[in-house]
mmCIF file of C-alpha atoms in Angstrom:
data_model
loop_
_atom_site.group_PDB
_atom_site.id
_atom_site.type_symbol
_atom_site.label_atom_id
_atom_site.label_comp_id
_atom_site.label_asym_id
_atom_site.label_seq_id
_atom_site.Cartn_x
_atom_site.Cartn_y
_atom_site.Cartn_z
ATOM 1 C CA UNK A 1 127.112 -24.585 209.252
ATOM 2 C CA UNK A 2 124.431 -27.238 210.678
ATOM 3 C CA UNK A 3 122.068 -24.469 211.250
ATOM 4 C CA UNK A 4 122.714 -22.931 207.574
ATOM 5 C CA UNK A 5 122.259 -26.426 206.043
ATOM 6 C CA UNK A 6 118.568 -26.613 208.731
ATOM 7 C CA UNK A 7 117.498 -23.137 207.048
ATOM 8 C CA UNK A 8 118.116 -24.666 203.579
ATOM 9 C CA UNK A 9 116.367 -27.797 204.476
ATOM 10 C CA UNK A 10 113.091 -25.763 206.388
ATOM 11 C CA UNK A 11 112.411 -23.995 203.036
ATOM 12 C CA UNK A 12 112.156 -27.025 201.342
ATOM 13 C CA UNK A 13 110.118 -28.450 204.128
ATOM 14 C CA UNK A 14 108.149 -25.584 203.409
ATOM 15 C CA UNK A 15 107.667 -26.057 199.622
ATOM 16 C CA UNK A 16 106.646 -29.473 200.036
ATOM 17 C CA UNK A 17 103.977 -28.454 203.030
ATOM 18 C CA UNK A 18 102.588 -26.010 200.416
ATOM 19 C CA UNK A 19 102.389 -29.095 197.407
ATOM 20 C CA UNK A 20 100.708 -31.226 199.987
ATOM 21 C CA UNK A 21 97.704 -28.700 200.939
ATOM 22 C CA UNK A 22 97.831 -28.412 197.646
ATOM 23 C CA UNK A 23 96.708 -31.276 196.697
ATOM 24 C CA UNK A 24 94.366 -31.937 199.517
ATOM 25 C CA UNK A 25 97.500 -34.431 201.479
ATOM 26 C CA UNK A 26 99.800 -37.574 200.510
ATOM 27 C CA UNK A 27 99.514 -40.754 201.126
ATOM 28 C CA UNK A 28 102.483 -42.251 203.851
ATOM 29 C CA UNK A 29 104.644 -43.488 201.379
ATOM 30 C CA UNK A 30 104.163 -40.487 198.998
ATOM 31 C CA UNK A 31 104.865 -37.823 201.848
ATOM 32 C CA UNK A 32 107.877 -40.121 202.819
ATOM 33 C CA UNK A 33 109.275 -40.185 199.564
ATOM 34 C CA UNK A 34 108.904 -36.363 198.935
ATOM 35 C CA UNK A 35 111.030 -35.608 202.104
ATOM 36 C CA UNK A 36 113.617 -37.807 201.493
ATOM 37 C CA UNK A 37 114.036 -36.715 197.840
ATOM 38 C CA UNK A 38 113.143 -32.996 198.625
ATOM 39 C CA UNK A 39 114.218 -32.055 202.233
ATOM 40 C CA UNK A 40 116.872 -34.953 203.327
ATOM 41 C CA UNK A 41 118.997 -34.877 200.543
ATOM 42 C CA UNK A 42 119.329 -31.062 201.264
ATOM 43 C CA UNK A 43 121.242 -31.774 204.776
ATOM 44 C CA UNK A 44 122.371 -35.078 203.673
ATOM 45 C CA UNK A 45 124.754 -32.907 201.238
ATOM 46 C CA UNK A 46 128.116 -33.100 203.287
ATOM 47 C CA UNK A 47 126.619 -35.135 206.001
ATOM 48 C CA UNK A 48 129.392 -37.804 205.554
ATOM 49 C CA UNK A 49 132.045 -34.882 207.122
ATOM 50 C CA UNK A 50 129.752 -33.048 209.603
ATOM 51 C CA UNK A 51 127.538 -36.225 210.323
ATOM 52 C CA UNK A 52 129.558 -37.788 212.940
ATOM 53 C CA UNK A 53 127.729 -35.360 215.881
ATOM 54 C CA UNK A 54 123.796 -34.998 216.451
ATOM 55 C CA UNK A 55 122.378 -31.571 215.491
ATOM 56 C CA UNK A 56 119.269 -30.377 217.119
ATOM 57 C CA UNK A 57 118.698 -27.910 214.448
ATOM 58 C CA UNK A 58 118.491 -31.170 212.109
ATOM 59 C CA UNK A 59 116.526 -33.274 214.446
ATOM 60 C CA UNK A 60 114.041 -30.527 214.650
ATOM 61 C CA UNK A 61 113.394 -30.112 210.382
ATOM 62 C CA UNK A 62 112.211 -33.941 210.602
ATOM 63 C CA UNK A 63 110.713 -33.141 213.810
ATOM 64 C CA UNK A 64 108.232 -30.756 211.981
ATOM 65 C CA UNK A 65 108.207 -32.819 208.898
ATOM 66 C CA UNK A 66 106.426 -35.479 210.777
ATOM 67 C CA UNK A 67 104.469 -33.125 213.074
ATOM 68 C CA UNK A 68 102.610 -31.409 210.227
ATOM 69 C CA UNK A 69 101.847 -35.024 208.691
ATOM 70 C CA UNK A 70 100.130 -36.280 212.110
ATOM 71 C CA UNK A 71 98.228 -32.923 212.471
ATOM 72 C CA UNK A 72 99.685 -31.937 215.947
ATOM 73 C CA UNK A 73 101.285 -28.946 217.458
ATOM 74 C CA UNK A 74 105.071 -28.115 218.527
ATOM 75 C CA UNK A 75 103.926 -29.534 221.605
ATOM 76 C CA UNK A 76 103.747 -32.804 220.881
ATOM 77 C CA UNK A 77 106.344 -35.101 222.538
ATOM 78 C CA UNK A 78 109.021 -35.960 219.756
ATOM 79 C CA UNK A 79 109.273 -39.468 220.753
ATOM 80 C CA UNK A 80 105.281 -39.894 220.296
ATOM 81 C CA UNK A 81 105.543 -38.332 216.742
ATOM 82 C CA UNK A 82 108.744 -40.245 215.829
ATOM 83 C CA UNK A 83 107.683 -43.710 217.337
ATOM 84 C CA UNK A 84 104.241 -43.437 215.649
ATOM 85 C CA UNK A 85 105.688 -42.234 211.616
ATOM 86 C CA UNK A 86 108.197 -45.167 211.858
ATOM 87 C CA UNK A 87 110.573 -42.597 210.562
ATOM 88 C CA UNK A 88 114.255 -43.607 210.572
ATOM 89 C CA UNK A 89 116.173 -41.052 212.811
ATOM 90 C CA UNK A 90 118.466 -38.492 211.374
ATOM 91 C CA UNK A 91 121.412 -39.943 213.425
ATOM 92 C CA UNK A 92 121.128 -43.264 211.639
ATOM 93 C CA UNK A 93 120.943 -41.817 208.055
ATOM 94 C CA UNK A 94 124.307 -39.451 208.615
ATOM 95 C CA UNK A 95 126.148 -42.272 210.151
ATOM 96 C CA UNK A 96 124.874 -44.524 206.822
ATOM 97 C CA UNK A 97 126.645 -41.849 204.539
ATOM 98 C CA UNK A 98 129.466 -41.653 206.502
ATOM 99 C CA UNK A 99 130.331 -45.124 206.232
ATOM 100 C CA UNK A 100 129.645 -44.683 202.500
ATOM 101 C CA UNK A 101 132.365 -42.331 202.116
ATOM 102 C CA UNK A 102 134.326 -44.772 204.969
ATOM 103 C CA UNK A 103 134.224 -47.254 202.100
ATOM 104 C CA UNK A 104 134.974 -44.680 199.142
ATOM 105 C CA UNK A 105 138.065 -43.524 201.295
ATOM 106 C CA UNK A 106 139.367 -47.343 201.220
ATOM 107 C CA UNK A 107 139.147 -48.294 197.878
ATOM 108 C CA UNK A 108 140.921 -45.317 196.424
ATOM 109 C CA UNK A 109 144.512 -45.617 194.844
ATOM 110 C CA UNK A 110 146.984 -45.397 197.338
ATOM 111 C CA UNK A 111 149.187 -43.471 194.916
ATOM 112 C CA UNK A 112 146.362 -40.719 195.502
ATOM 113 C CA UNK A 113 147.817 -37.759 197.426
ATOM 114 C CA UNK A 114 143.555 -38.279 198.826
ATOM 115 C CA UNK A 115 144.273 -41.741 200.286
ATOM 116 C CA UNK A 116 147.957 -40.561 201.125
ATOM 117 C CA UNK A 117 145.893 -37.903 203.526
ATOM 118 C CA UNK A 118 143.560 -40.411 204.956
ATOM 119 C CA UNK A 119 146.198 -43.071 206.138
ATOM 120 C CA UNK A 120 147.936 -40.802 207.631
ATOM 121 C CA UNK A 121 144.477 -39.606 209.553
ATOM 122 C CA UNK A 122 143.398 -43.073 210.140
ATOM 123 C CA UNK A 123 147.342 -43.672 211.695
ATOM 124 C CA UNK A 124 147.223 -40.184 213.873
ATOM 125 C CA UNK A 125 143.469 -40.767 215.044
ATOM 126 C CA UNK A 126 143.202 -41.427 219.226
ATOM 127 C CA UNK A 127 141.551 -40.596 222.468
ATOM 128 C CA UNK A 128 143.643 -37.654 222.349
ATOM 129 C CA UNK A 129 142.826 -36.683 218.941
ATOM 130 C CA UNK A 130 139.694 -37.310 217.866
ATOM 131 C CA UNK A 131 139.730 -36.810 214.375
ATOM 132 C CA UNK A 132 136.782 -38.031 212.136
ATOM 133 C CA UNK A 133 138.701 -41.432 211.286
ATOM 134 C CA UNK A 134 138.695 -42.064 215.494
ATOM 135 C CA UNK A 135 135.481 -41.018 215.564
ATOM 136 C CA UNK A 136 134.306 -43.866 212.832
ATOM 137 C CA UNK A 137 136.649 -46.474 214.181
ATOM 138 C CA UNK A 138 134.884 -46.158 217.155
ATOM 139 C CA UNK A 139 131.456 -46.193 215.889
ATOM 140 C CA UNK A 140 132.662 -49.442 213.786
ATOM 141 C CA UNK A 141 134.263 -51.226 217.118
ATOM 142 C CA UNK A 142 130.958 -50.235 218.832
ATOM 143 C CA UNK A 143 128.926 -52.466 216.698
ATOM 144 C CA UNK A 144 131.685 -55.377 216.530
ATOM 145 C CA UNK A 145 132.753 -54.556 213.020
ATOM 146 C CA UNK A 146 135.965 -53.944 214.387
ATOM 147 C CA UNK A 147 137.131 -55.800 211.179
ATOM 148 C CA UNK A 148 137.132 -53.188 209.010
ATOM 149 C CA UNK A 149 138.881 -50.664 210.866
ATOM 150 C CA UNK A 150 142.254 -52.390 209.293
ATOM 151 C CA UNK A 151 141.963 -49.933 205.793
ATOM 152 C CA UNK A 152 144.874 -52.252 204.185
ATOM 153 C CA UNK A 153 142.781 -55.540 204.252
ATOM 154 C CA UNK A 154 138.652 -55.640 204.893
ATOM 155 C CA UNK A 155 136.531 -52.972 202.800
ATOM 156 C CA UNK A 156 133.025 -52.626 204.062
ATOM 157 C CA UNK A 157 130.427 -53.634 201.146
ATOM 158 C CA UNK A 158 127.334 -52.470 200.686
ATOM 159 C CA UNK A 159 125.519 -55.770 202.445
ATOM 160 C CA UNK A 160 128.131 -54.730 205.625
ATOM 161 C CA UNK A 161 126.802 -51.276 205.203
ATOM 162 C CA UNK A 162 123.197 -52.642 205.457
ATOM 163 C CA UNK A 163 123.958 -54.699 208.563
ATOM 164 C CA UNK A 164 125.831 -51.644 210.236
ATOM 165 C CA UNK A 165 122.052 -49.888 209.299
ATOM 166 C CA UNK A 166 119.424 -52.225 211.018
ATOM 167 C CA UNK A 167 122.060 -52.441 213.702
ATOM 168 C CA UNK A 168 121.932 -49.141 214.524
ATOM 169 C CA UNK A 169 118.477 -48.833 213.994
ATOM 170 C CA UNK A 170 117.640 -51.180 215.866
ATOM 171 C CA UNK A 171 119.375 -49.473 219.390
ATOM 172 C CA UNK A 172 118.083 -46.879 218.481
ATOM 173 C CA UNK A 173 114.468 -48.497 219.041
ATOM 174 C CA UNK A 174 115.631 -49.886 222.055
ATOM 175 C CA UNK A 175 116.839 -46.770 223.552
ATOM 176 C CA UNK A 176 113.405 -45.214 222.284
ATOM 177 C CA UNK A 177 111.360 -48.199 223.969
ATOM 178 C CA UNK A 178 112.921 -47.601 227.775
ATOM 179 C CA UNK A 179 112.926 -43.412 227.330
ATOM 180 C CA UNK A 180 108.640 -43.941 226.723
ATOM 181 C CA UNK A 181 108.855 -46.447 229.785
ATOM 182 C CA UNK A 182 110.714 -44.479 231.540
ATOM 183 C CA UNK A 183 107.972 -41.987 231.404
ATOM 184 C CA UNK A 184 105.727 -40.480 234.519
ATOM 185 C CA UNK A 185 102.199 -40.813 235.039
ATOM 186 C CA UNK A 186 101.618 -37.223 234.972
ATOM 187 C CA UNK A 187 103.589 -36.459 231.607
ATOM 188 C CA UNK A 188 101.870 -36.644 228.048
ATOM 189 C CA UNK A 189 102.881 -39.806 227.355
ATOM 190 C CA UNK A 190 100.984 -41.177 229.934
ATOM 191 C CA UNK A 191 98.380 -43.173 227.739
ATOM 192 C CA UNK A 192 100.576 -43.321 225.195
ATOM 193 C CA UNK A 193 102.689 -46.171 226.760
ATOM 194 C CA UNK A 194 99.968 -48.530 227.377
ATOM 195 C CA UNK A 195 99.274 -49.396 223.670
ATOM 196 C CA UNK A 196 102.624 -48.288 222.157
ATOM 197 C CA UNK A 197 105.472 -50.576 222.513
ATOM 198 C CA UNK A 198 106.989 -51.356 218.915
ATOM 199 C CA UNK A 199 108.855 -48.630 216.688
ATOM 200 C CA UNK A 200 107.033 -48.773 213.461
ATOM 201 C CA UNK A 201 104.487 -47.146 211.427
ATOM 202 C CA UNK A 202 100.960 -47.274 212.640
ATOM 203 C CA UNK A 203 97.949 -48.331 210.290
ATOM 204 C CA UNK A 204 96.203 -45.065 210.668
ATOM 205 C CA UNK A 205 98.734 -43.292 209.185
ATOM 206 C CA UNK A 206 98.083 -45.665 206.659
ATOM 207 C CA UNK A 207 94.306 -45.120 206.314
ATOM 208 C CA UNK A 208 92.679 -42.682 204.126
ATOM 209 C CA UNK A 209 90.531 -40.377 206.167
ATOM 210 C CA UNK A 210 89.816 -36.791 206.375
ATOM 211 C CA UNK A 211 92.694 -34.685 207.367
ATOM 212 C CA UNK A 212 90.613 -33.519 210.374
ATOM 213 C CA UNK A 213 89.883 -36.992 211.867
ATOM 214 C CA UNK A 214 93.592 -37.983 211.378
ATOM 215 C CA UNK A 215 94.416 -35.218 213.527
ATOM 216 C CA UNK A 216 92.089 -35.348 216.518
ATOM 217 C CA UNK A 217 92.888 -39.185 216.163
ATOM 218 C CA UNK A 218 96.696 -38.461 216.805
ATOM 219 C CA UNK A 219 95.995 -35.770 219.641
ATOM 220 C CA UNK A 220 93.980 -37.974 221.147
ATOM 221 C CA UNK A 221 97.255 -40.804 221.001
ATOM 222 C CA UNK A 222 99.610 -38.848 222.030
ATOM 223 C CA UNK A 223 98.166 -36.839 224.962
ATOM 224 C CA UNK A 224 97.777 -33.566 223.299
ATOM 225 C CA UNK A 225 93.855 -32.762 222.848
ATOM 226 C CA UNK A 226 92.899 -29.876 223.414
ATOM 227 C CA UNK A 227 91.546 -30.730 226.974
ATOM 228 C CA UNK A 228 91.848 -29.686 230.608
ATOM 229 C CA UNK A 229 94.502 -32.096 231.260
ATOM 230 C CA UNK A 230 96.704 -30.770 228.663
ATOM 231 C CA UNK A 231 95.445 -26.971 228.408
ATOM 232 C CA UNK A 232 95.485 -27.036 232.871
ATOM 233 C CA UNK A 233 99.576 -27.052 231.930
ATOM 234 C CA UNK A 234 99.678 -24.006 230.240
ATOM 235 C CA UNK A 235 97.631 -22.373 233.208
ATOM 236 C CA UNK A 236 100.209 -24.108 235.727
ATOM 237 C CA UNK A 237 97.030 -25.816 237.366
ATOM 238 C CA UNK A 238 97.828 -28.912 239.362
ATOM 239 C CA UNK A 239 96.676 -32.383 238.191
ATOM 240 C CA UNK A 240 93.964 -32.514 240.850
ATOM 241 C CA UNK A 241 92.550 -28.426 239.305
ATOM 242 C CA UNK A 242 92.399 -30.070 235.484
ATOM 243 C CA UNK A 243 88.933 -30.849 235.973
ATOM 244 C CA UNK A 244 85.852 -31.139 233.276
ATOM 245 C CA UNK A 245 83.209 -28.104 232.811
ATOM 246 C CA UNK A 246 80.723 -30.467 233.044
ATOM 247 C CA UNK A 247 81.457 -33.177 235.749
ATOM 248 C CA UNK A 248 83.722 -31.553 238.172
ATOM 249 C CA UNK A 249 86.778 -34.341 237.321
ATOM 250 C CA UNK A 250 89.781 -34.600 235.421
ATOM 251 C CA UNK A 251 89.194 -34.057 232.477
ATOM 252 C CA UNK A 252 91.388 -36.352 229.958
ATOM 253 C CA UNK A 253 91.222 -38.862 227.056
ATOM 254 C CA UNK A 254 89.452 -41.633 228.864
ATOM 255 C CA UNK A 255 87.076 -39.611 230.313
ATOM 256 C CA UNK A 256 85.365 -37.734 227.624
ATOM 257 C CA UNK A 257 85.660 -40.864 225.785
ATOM 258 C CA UNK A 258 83.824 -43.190 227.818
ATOM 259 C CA UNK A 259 82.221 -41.273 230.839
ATOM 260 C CA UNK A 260 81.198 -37.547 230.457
ATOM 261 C CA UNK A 261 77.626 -37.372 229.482
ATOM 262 C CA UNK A 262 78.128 -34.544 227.055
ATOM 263 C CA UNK A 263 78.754 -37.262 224.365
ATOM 264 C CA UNK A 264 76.772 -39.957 225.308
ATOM 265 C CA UNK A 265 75.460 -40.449 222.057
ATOM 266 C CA UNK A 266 78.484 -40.263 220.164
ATOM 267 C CA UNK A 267 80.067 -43.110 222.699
ATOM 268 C CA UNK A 268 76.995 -45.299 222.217
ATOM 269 C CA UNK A 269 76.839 -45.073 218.333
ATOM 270 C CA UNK A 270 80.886 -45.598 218.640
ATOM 271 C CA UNK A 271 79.857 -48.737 220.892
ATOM 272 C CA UNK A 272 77.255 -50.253 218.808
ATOM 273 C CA UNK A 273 80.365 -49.886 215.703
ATOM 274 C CA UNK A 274 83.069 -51.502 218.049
ATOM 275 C CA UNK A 275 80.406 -54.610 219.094
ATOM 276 C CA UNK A 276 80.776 -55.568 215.161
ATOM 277 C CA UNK A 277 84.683 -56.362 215.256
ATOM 278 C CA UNK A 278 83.958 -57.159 219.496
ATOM 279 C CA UNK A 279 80.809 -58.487 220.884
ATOM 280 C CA UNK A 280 82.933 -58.517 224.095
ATOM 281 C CA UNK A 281 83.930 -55.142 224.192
ATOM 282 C CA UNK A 282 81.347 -53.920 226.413
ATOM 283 C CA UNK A 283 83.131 -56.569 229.073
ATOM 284 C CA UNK A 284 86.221 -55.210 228.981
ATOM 285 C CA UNK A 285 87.584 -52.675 232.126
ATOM 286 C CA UNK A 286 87.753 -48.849 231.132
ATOM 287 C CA UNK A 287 91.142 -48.825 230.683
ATOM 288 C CA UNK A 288 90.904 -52.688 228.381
ATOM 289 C CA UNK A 289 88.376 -50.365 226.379
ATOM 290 C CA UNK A 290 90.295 -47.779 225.931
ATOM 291 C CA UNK A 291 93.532 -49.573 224.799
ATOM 292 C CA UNK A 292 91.531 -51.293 222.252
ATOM 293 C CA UNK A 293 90.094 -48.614 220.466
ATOM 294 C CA UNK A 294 93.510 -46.877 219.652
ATOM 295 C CA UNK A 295 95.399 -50.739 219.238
ATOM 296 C CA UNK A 296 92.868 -52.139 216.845
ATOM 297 C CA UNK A 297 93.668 -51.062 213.221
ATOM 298 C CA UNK A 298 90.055 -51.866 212.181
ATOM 299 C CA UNK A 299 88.048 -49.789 214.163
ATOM 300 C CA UNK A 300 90.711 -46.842 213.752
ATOM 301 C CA UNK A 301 88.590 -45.373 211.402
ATOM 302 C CA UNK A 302 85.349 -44.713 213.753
ATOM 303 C CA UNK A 303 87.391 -44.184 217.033
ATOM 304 C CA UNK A 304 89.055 -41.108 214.536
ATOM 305 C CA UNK A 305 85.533 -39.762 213.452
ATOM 306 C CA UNK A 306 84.345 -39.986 217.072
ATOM 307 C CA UNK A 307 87.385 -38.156 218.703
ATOM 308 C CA UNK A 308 86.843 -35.197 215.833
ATOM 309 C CA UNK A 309 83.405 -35.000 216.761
ATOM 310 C CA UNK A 310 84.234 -34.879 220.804
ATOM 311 C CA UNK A 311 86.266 -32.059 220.196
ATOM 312 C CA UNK A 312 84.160 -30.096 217.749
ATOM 313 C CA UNK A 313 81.119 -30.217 219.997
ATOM 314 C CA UNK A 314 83.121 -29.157 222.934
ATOM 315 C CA UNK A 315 84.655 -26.148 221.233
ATOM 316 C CA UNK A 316 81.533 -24.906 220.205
ATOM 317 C CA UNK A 317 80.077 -25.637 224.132
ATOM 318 C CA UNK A 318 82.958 -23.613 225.037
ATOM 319 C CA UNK A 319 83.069 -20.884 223.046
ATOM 320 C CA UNK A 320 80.047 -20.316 221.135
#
């Protein structure tokens, strides 16, 4: 069933992909507002029933959703994509609408043969059978609103119902914050963690810039430009093997940023940019450097530019 509702929701996923090459790309909020009104309300039909487990098949149709909008491939770490879009998860929404129909279930008649049904649920729910009542009981005692468990005397409100939402959102950043800690120096996240530390939105998603510079600008974020340090994986080359055409080292985001002489030019015009929001940049370590250019919202624009233009002249070294 959840992978008939994930077919549903990838052709409308699809439709709106089409509308928004269309029309030369969305702005955040517009994009954002499409999918929920055009893809999420497709799965979040009958999601207060089925809602109560996690569905890869669903995680994945936002996964892509949010993919396509940063410009990167499938194999882009989800917790890069997800903590950079701001995006609540799909967990959280599901668990929302169930608690929405939690409340419609309480406030029915009780001569209803409906609420007759669910009493008699809520009564038989247990470790031994865990029915969906048990299931949201324990979801509710999890997050101290224990209160509301008792059917016959609290009803949960729609301001509860908010609070049970940034709750759960909010462990649900947490949990995201120690998994990109937890995170080895050799994995793709591995300059990602030392300017991400906050689930939200980031400014350059924000930004209007060309659809190209947005892209190479993400890559570049989340570990997945096309360099040797990412490409040396699909060859099953050791870290030490990933080394540049040019200089004979590893070849990753810091270094074809700010040492290989290939784009020495495009570094120093990047430079002289950066030295009008910084006149101290140039005294910062390599690693300061490069945590400011992808922190600092103002100079997002440039760093973007510079990072399509790195990769464009290297593919056509490459392969001309």
């Amino acid at each position: 069933m959840a992978k008939a509702v994930a077919r549903s929701a990838s052709r409308a996923l699809g439709l709106l992909i089409v509308k928004c090459k269309a029309h030369g790309g969305f702005q955040h909020n517009i994009y954002t507002k499409l999918f929920d009104t055009m893809v999420w309300s497709v799965i979040n039909y009958g999601s207060s029933i089925w809602g109560t487990r996690d569905f890869s098949c669903i995680t994945a149709v936002q996964n892509r959703a949010m993919r396509f909008y940063m410009g990167v491939g499938k194999y882009t770490p989800n917790d890069a994509v997800s903590g950079d879009m701001g995006w609540k998860p799909p967990c959280v929404k599901q668990w929302i609408n169930i608690f929405r129909h939690w409340s419609k279930c309480t406030k029915m008649d009780n001569n209803r043969i409906n609420y007759k049904v669910f009493k008699w649920s809520v009564m038989k729910g247990s470790c031994k059978l865990k029915n969906w009542c048990y299931k949201v009981m324990e979801m509710l005692k999890s997050f101290d609103f224990e209160r509301y468990c008792k059917i016959n005397e609290n009803f949960l409100d729609s301001y509860s119902i908010s609070q049970l939402e940034e709750k759960m959102f909010d462990k649900y950043k947490k949990d995201w914050c120690t998994r990109i800690f937890s995170y080895s120096t050799g994995c793709k996240l591995r300059t990602y963690k030392l300017f991400k530390h906050t689930y939200n939105t980031e400014q350059y998603l924000l930004q209007k810039m060309p659809q190209r510079h947005h892209s190479a600008f993400s890559k570049f974020r989340c570990g997945v430009a096309p360099l040797k340090i990412e490409t040396g994986r699909y060859e099953r080359k050791n870290l030490d093997e990933r080394v540049c055409f040019n200089c004979n080292i590893l070849e990753d985001e810091k270094h074809v940023l700010l040492k290989c002489p290939l784009y020495e030019d495009l570094r120093h015009a990047l430079f002289i940019d950066i030295l009008c929001h910084n006149d101290m940049f140039l005294n910062l370590s390599d690693e300061e450097k490069f945590i400011y250019m992808f922190k600092n919202t103002n100079i997002c624009n440039i760093v973007a530019k510079t990072c399509n233009n790195i990769l464009t002249r290297r593919n056509s070294i490459l392969y001309h």
